[in-house]
XYZ file of C-alpha atoms in Angstrom:
593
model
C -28.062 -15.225 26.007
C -29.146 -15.630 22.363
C -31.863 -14.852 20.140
C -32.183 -17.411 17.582
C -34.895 -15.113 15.654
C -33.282 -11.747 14.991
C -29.351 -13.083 15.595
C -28.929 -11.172 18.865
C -27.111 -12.235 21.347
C -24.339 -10.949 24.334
C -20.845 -10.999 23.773
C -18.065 -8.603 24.313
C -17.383 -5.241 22.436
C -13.976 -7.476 21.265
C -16.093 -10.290 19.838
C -18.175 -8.227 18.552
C -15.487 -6.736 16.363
C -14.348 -9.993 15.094
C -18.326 -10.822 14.134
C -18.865 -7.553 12.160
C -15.838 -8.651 10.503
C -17.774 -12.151 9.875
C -20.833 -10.823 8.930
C -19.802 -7.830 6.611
C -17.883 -10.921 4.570
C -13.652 -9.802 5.481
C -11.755 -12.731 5.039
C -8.447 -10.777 5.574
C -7.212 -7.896 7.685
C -3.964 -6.115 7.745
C -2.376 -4.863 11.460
C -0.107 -4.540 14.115
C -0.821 -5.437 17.453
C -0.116 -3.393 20.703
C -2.321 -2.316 23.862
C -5.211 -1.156 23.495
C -6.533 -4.032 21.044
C -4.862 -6.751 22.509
C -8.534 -7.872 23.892
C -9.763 -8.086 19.856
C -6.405 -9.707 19.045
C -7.788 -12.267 21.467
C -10.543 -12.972 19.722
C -8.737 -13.053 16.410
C -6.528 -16.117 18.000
C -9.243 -18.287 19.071
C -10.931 -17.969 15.359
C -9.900 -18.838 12.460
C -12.856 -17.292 9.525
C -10.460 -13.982 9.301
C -6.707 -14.441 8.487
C -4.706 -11.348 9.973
C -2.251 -10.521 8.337
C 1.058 -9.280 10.252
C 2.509 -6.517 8.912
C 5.503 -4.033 10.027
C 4.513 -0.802 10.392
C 1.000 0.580 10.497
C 1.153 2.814 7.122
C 2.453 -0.782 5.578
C -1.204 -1.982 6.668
C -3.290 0.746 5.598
C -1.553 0.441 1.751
C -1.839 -3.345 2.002
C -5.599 -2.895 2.885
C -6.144 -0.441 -0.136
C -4.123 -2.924 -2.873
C -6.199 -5.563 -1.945
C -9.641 -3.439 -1.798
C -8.271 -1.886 -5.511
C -8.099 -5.318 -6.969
C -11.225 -7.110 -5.356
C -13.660 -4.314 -5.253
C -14.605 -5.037 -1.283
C -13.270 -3.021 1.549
C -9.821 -3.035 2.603
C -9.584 -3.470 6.525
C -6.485 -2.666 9.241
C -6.230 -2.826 12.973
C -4.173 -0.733 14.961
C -3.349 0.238 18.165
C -4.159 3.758 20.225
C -1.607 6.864 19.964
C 1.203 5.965 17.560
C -0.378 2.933 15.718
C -3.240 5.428 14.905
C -0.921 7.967 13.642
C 0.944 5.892 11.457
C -2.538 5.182 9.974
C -3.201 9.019 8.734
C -1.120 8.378 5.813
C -3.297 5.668 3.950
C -6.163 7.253 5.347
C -5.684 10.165 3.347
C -4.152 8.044 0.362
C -7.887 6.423 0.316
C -9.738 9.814 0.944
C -8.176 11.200 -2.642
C -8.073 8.130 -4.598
C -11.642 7.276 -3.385
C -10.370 3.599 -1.998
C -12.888 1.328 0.199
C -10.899 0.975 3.665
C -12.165 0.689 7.022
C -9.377 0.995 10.313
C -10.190 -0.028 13.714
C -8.527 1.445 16.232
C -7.576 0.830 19.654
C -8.024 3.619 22.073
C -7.486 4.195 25.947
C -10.107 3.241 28.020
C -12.866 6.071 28.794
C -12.190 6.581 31.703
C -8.407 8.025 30.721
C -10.063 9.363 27.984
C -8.063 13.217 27.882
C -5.826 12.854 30.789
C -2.482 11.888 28.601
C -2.651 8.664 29.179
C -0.065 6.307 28.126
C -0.281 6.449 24.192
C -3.603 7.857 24.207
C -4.049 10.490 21.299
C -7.386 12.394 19.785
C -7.687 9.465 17.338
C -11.404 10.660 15.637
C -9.789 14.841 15.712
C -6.779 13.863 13.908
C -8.366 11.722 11.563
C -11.562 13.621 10.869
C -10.187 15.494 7.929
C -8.981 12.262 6.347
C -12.173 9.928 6.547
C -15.701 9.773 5.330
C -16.616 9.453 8.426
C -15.440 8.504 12.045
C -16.470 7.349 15.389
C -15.076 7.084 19.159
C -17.403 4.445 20.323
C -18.267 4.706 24.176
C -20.879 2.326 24.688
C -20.869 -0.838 24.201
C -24.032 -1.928 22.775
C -23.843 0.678 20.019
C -20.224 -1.190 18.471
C -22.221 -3.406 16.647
C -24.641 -1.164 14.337
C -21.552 1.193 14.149
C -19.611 -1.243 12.892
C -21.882 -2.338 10.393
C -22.110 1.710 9.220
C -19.075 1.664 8.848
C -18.655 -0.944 6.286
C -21.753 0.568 4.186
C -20.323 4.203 4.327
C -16.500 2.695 3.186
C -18.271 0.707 0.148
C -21.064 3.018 -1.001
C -21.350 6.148 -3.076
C -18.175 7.672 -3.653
C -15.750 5.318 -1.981
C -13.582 6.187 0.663
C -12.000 5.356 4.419
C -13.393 5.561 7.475
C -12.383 5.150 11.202
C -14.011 3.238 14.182
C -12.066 4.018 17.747
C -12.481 1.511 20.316
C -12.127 2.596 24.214
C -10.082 -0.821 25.686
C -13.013 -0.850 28.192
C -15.358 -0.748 25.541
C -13.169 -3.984 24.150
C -14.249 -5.694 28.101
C -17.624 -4.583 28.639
C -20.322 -7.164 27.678
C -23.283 -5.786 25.662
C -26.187 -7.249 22.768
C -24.814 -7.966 19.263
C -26.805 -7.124 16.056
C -26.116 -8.569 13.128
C -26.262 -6.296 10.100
C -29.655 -4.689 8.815
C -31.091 -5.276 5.629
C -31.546 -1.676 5.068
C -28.461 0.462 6.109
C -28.740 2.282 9.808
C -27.462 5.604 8.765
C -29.075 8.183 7.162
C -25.992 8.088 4.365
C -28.471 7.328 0.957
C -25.980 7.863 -2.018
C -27.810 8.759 -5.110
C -27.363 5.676 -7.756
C -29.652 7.258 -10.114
C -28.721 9.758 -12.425
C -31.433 12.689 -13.312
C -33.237 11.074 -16.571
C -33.559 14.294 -18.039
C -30.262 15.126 -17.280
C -29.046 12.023 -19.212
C -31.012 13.140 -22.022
C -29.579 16.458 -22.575
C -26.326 15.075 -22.567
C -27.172 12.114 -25.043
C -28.594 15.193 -27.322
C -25.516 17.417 -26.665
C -23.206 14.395 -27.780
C -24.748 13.606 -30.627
C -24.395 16.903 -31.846
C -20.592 16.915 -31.174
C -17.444 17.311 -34.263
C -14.843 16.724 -32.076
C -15.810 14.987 -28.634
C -13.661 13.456 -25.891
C -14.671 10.954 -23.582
C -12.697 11.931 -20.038
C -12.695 8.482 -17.886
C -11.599 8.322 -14.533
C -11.146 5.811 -11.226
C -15.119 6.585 -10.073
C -15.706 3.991 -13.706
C -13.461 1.640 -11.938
C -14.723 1.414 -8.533
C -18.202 1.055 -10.063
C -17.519 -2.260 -10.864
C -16.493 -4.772 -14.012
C -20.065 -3.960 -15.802
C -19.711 -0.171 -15.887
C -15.868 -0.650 -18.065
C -18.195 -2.859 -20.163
C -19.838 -0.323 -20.518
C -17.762 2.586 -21.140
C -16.458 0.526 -23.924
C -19.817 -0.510 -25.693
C -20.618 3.545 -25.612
C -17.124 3.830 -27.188
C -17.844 1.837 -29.568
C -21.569 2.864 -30.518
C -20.321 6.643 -30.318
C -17.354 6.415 -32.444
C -15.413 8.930 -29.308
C -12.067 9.095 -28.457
C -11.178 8.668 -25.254
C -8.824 9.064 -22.873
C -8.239 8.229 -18.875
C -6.682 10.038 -16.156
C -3.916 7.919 -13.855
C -6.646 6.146 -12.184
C -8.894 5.099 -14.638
C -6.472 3.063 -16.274
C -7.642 -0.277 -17.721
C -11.868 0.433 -17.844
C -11.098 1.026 -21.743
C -7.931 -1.172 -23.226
C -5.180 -0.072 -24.013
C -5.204 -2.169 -27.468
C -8.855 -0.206 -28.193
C -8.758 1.546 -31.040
C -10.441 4.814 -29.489
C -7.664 4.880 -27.346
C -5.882 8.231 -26.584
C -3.340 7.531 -23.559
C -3.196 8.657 -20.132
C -3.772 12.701 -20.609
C -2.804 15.213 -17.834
C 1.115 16.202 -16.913
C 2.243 13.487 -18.201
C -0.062 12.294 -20.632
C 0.118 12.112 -23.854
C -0.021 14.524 -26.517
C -2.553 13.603 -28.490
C -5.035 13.482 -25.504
C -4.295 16.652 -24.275
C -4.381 18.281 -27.759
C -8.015 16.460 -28.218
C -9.171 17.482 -24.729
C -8.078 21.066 -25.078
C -9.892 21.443 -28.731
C -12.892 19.350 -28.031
C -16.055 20.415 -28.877
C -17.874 18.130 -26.599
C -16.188 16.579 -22.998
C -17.880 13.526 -21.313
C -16.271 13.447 -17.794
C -16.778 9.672 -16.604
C -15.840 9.248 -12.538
C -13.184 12.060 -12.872
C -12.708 15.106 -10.629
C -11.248 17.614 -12.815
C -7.697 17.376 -10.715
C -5.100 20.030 -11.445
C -2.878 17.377 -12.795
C -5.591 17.093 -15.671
C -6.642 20.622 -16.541
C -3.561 22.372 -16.385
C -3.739 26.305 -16.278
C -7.701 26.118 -15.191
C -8.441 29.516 -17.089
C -7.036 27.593 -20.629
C -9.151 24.403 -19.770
C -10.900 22.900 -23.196
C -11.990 26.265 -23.868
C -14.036 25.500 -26.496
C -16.103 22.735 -24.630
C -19.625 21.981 -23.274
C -19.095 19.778 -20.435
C -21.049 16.904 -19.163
C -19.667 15.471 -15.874
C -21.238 12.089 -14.087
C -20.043 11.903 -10.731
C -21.798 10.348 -7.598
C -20.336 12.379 -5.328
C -22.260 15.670 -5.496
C -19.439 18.074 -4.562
C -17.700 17.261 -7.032
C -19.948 18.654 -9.730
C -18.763 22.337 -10.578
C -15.947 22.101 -7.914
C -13.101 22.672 -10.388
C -14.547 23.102 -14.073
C -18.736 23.988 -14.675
C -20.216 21.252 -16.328
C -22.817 21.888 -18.551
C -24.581 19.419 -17.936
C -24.199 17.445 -14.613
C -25.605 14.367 -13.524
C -25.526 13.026 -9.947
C -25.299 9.206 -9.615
C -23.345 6.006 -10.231
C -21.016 6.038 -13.262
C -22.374 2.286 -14.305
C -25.996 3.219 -13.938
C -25.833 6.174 -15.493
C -23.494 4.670 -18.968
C -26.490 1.619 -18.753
C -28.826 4.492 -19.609
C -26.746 6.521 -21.413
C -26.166 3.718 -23.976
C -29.702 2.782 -23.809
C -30.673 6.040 -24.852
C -27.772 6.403 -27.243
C -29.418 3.410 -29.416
C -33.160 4.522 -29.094
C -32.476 8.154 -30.628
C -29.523 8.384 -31.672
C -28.499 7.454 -35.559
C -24.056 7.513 -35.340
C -22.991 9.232 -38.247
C -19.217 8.143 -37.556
C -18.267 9.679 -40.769
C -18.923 13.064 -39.623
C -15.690 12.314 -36.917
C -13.303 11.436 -39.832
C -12.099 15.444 -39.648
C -11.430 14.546 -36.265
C -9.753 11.228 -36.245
C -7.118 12.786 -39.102
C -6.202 15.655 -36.783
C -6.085 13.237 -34.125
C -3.678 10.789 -36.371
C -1.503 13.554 -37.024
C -0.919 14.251 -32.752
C -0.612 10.720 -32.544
C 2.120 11.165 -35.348
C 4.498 13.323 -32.822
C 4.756 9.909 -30.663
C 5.139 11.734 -27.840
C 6.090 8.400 -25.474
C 9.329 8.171 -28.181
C 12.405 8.101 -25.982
C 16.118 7.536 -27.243
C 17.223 3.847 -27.027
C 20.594 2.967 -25.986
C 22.691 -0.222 -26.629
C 24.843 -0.034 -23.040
C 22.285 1.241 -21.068
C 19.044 0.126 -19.674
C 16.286 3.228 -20.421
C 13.791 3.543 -17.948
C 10.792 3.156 -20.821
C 12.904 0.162 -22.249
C 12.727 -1.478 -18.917
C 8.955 -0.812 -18.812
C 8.077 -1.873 -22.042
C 10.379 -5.349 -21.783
C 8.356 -6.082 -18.102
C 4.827 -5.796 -20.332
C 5.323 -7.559 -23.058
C 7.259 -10.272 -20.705
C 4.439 -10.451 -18.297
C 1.247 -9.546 -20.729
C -1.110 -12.665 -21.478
C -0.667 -13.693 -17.915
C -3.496 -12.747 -14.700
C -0.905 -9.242 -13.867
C -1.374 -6.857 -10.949
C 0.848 -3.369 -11.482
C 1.035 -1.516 -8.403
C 4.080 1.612 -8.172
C 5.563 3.596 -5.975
C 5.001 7.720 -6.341
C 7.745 9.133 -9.376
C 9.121 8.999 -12.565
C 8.820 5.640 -12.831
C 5.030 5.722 -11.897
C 4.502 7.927 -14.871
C 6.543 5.454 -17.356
C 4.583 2.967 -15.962
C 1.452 4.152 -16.735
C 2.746 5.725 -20.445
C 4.193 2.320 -21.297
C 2.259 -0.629 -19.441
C -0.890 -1.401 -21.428
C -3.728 -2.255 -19.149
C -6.564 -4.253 -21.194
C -8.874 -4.150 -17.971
C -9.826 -2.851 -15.029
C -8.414 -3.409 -11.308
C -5.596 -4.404 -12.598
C -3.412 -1.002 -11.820
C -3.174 0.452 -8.163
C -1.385 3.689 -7.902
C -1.227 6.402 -5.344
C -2.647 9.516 -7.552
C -4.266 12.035 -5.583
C -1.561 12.087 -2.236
C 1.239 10.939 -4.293
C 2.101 8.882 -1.746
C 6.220 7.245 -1.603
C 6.229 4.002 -0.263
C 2.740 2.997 -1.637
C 3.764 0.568 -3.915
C 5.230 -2.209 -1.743
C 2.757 -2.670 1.089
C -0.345 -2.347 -1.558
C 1.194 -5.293 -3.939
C 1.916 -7.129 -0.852
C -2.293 -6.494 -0.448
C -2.746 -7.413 -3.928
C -1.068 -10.895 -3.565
C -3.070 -11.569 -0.469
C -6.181 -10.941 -2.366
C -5.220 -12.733 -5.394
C -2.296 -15.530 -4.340
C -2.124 -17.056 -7.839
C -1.599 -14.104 -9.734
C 2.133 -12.499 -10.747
C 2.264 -9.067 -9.089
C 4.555 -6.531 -9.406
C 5.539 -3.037 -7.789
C 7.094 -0.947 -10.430
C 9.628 1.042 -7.990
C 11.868 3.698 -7.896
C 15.284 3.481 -5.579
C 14.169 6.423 -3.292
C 10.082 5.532 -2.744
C 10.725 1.895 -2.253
C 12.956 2.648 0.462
C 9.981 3.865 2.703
C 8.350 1.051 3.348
C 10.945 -1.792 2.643
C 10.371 -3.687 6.227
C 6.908 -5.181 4.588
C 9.528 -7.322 2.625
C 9.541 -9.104 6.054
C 5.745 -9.768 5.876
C 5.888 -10.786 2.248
C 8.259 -13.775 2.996
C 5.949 -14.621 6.093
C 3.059 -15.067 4.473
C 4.501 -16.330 1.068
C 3.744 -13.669 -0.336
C 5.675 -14.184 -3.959
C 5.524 -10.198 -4.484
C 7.652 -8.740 -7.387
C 9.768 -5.751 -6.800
C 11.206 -3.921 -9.984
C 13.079 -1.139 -8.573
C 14.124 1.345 -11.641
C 17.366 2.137 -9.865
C 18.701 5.774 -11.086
C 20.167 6.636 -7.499
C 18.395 9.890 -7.717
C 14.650 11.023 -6.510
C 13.967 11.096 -9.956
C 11.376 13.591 -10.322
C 12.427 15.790 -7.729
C 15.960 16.040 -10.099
C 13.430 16.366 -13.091
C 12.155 19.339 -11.807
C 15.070 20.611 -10.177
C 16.898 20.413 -13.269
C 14.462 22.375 -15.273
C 12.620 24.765 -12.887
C 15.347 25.497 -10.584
C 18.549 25.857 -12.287
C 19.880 22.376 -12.542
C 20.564 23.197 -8.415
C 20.048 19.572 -7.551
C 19.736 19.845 -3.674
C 19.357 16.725 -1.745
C 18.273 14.771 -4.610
C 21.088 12.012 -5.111
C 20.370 9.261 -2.736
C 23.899 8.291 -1.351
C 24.802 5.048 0.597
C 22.145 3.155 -1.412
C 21.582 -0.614 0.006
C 22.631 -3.276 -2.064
C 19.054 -4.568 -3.398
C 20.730 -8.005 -3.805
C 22.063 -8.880 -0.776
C 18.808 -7.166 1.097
C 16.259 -8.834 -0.558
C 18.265 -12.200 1.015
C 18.688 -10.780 3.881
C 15.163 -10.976 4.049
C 14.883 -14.408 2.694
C 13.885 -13.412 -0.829
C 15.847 -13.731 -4.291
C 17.549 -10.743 -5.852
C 18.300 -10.125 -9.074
C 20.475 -7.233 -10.798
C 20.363 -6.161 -14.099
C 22.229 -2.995 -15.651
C 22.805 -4.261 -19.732
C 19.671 -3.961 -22.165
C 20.653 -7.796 -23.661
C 20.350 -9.194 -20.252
C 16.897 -7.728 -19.436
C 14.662 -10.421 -20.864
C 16.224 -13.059 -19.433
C 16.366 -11.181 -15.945
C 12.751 -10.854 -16.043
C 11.544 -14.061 -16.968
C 14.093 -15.348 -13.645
C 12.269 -12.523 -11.299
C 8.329 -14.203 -12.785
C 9.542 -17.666 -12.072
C 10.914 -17.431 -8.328
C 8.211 -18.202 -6.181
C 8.935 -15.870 -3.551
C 9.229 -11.971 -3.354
C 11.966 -10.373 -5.473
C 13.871 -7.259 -5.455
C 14.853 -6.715 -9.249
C 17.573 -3.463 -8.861
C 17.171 -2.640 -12.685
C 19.887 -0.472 -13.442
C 18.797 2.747 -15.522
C 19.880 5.864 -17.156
C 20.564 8.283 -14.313
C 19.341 11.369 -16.042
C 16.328 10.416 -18.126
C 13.643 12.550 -17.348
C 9.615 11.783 -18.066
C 8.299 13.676 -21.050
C 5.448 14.737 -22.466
C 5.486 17.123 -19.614
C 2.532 19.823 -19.031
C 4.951 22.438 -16.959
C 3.500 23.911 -13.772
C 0.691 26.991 -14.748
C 0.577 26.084 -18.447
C -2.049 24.353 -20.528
C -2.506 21.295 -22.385
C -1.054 23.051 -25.758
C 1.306 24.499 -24.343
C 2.932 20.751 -23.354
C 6.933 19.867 -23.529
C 7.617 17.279 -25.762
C 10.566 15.006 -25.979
C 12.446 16.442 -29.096
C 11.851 19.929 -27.352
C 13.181 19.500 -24.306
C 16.600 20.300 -23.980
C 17.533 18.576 -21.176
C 15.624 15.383 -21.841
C 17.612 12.067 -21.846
C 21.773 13.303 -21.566
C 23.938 9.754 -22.558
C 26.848 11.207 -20.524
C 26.242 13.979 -18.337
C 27.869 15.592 -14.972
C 25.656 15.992 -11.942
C 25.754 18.871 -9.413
C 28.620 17.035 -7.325
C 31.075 16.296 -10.578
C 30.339 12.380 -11.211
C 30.026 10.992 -14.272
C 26.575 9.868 -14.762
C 24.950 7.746 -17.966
């Protein structure tokens, strides 16, 4: 039966899945089959609007789903199974939860009727999951799938981003019930607040303007409000005369070639921005959270700062750090009036910053991304700043794994725009890299896109190689191959006594030989005179690579904000001790370089 006037009409709770796929505009999932969705994997076969994408293990589809919802703006989607291929989903659940990614799972579930009895991989799906979603659902009837489904999609993608869950009994799948197509208005009483508090905005124009040495603090919430709110962050920029700087995920909303430009500030950051955030006069927190791998010691935060934080996720508003002056509402909407404001009552008197830019200058001056170069062997920031300016000009995708080389990446990759960088901040999550450039490609199949890797994290999810060369996939893997778990050494070797327990990964694969094992191209590379012309092979294959670029086994990823200490109290290259050591003996007697 069908009703031609409201787009109602009987089908099963498995069709149903695959419309609210339709309808809510998913052109591509990621999952594995098994069970308890074999009736929706049905449907997918006898359609062909939604390409599923096979992948080889359920975390593998959860990371693909959040590359591709990183670089596209929509909602990343993945199927799984009940019991285990729900499980294996917690991990990109909770990579989305803290890096505020769009991603919606389905998941298979026992029918209701077995529904706590043990059943044959039946596990409390919505329980374990709860504390990694926005929001989740066991659904036991039928003719509620639908609307749910369509919640679903408008709780993932609205206010602060984030994942959610929909479990789906295998009877559930069978039974027969009325489809609605999705409402005009959302059916859920979740309302985001888009507007920011006028007044609010107002006192923080007027605060700003009154500023000597302000900071603009930019974070992912600018990127996942879309193209036009980078726009404009950078036309306030610009009319305010600010520095600013961006915390790992807001890299790209303001260009790295800008002029305002500070770097990436936090642990890793670099000098000058942590110098400028800790002696600010004035902060403007942009879509940032105030994370503990940005402030440092909390108590020796900016201590000299008023605050103003825009966030649309009200918790996060004197969480961490009291703002000032907080405003509740979408970063883009809130910058439109800010900047509107800005040119209606405010006159810039940029020369009143010069004291400020010339301190500034002079932290820029320590060039505290300086690392020692080396004629015989490949440095891990050489390697980084060769694959940018070899693969800058072109339409680039950077994904990473979680390590040192995530940090190089981000000190020494220049991103000129946004959506262009996906990185696991917030979980720190080994293994990301892969999978979510494997998304990324999906999304974006005419684009070059490349995991920047390390030897240990790409090791975790290395079967999605398999899925890449399925789907022609032409994925690029640059593996920064020190044979160690790089930061774990780091801080091994300068918290804990140079003790370096379980650190050096033995009986490493041969990248080469597995990437055609796989039935892509490898490439190796361990001289610095070779590296240009290694790269410019890995952009050209047309199918995915695994690049094993041989580096200096003991660098170690400076500036460095030590564990409990502030942002001026950062370790800088030339102070470091134990920073880059040419020719050096590890904790088992090997010569290392």
């Amino acid at each position: 039966m069908s009703n031609a006037t409201s787009g109602t009409r009987e089908m099963s709770g498995a069709e149903m899945v695959v419309q609210a796929l339709k309808d809510n505009g998913v052109e591509h999932i990621f999952g594995y089959p098994g069970g308890a969705v074999l009736p929706i994997y049905d449907e997918l076969f006898q359609q062909e609007e939604v390409q599923h994408i096979l992948v080889r293990h359920e975390q593998g589809a959860g990371h693909a789903a959040e590359g591709y919802a990183r670089s596209t703006g929509r909602a990343g989607v993945m199927l799984v199974t009940s019991g285990p291929g729900a499980t294996n989903a917690v991990t990109p659940l909770q990579d989305a939860l803290m890096d505020s990614i769009p991603l919606v799972c389905i998941s298979g579930q026992v029918p209701t009727t077995l529904i706590g009895s043990d059943a044959f991989q039946e596990a409390d799906t919505v329980g374990i999951t709860r504390p990694c979603t926005k929001h989740n659902w066991l659904v036991r009837d039928v003719n509620e799938l639908a609307a749910i489904l369509h919640e679903a999609f408008h709780i993932a993608t609205t206010g602060r981003p984030g994942p959610v869950l929909v479990d789906i009994p295998k009877d559930v799948q069978f039974a027969r019930g009325i489809y609605t197509p999705p409402q005009p208005a959302p059916r859920t009483s979740y309302q985001p607040k888009l507007e920011g508090d006028l007044e609010a905005i107002r006192q923080a124009v007027a605060l700003m303007a009154t500023a000597k040495r302000p900071v603009i603090y930019s974070g992912g919430g600018v990127i996942n409000a879309g193209p036009q709110a980078s726009a404009l962050l950078r036309e306030l920029v610009e009319l305010t005369g600010f520095p600013i700087t961006s915390t790992l995920m807001g890299l790209g909303a303001y260009p790295a070639s800008g002029p305002a430009w500070l770097g990436m500030l936090g642990m890793h950051g670099s000098y000058e921005a942590n110098m400028v955030m800790h002696d600010c006069d004035v902060m403007l927190c942009v879509g940032a959270r105030f994370d503990d791998r940005i402030t440092g010691r909390l108590n020796a935060f900016s201590p000299h700062s008023k605050k103003i934080h825009i966030d649309i996720d009200p918790s996060s508003i004197n969480k961490t750090v009291r703002a000032d002056v907080g405003i509740i509402g979408d970063c883009g909407r809130v910058l439109d009036e800010m900047v509107s404001l800005w040119r209606e009552t405010v006159t810039a008197d940029h020369a009143a910053l010069r004291p400020w830019w010339s301190q500034i200058e002079q932290w820029r001056a320590r060039d505290s991304f300086a690392f020692r170069p080396n004629r015989d062997v490949i440095m891990p920031q050489y390697a980084i700043q060769r694959l940018y300016e070899m693969s800058k000009g072109r339409k680039t995708f950077i994904t990473t794994e979680v390590g040192q080389h995530q940090m190089w990446a981000a000190q020494h990759y220049g991103f000129e725009e946004p959506n262009r960088w996906m990185t696991s901040g917030g979980l720190g999550t080994m293994g990301y890299g892969l999978p979510a450039a494997l998304g990324v490609q999906i999304a974006h199949p005419d684009a070059l896109v490349i995991d920047i890797a390390g030897d240990a994290s790409v090791q975790m999810t290395m079967q999605e190689m398999s899925t890449a060369v399925q789907y022609e996939a032409p994925i690029k893997i640059f593996i920064l191959n020190n044979q160690y778990m790089g930061m774990v050494r780091q801080w091994q070797q300068l918290l804990h006594g140079n003790r370096l327990s379980h650190s050096y990964t033995e009986a490493m694969p041969d990248f080469v030989k597995l990437a055609e094992a796989y039935g892509g191209h490898g490439i190796r590379c361990d001289k610095p005179d070779e590296l240009d012309d290694a790269i410019n092979e890995m952009i050209a294959v047309k199918k995915p690579v695994l690049f094993d670029c041989r580096v200096a086994n003991l660098a170690n990823c400076f500036p460095m904000i030590p564990s409990g200490k502030a942002h001026n109290e950062m370790l800088l290259p030339d102070e470091a001790t134990d920073e880059v050591v040419a020719t050096a003996i590890d904790a088992k007697g090997k010569m290392l370089v």
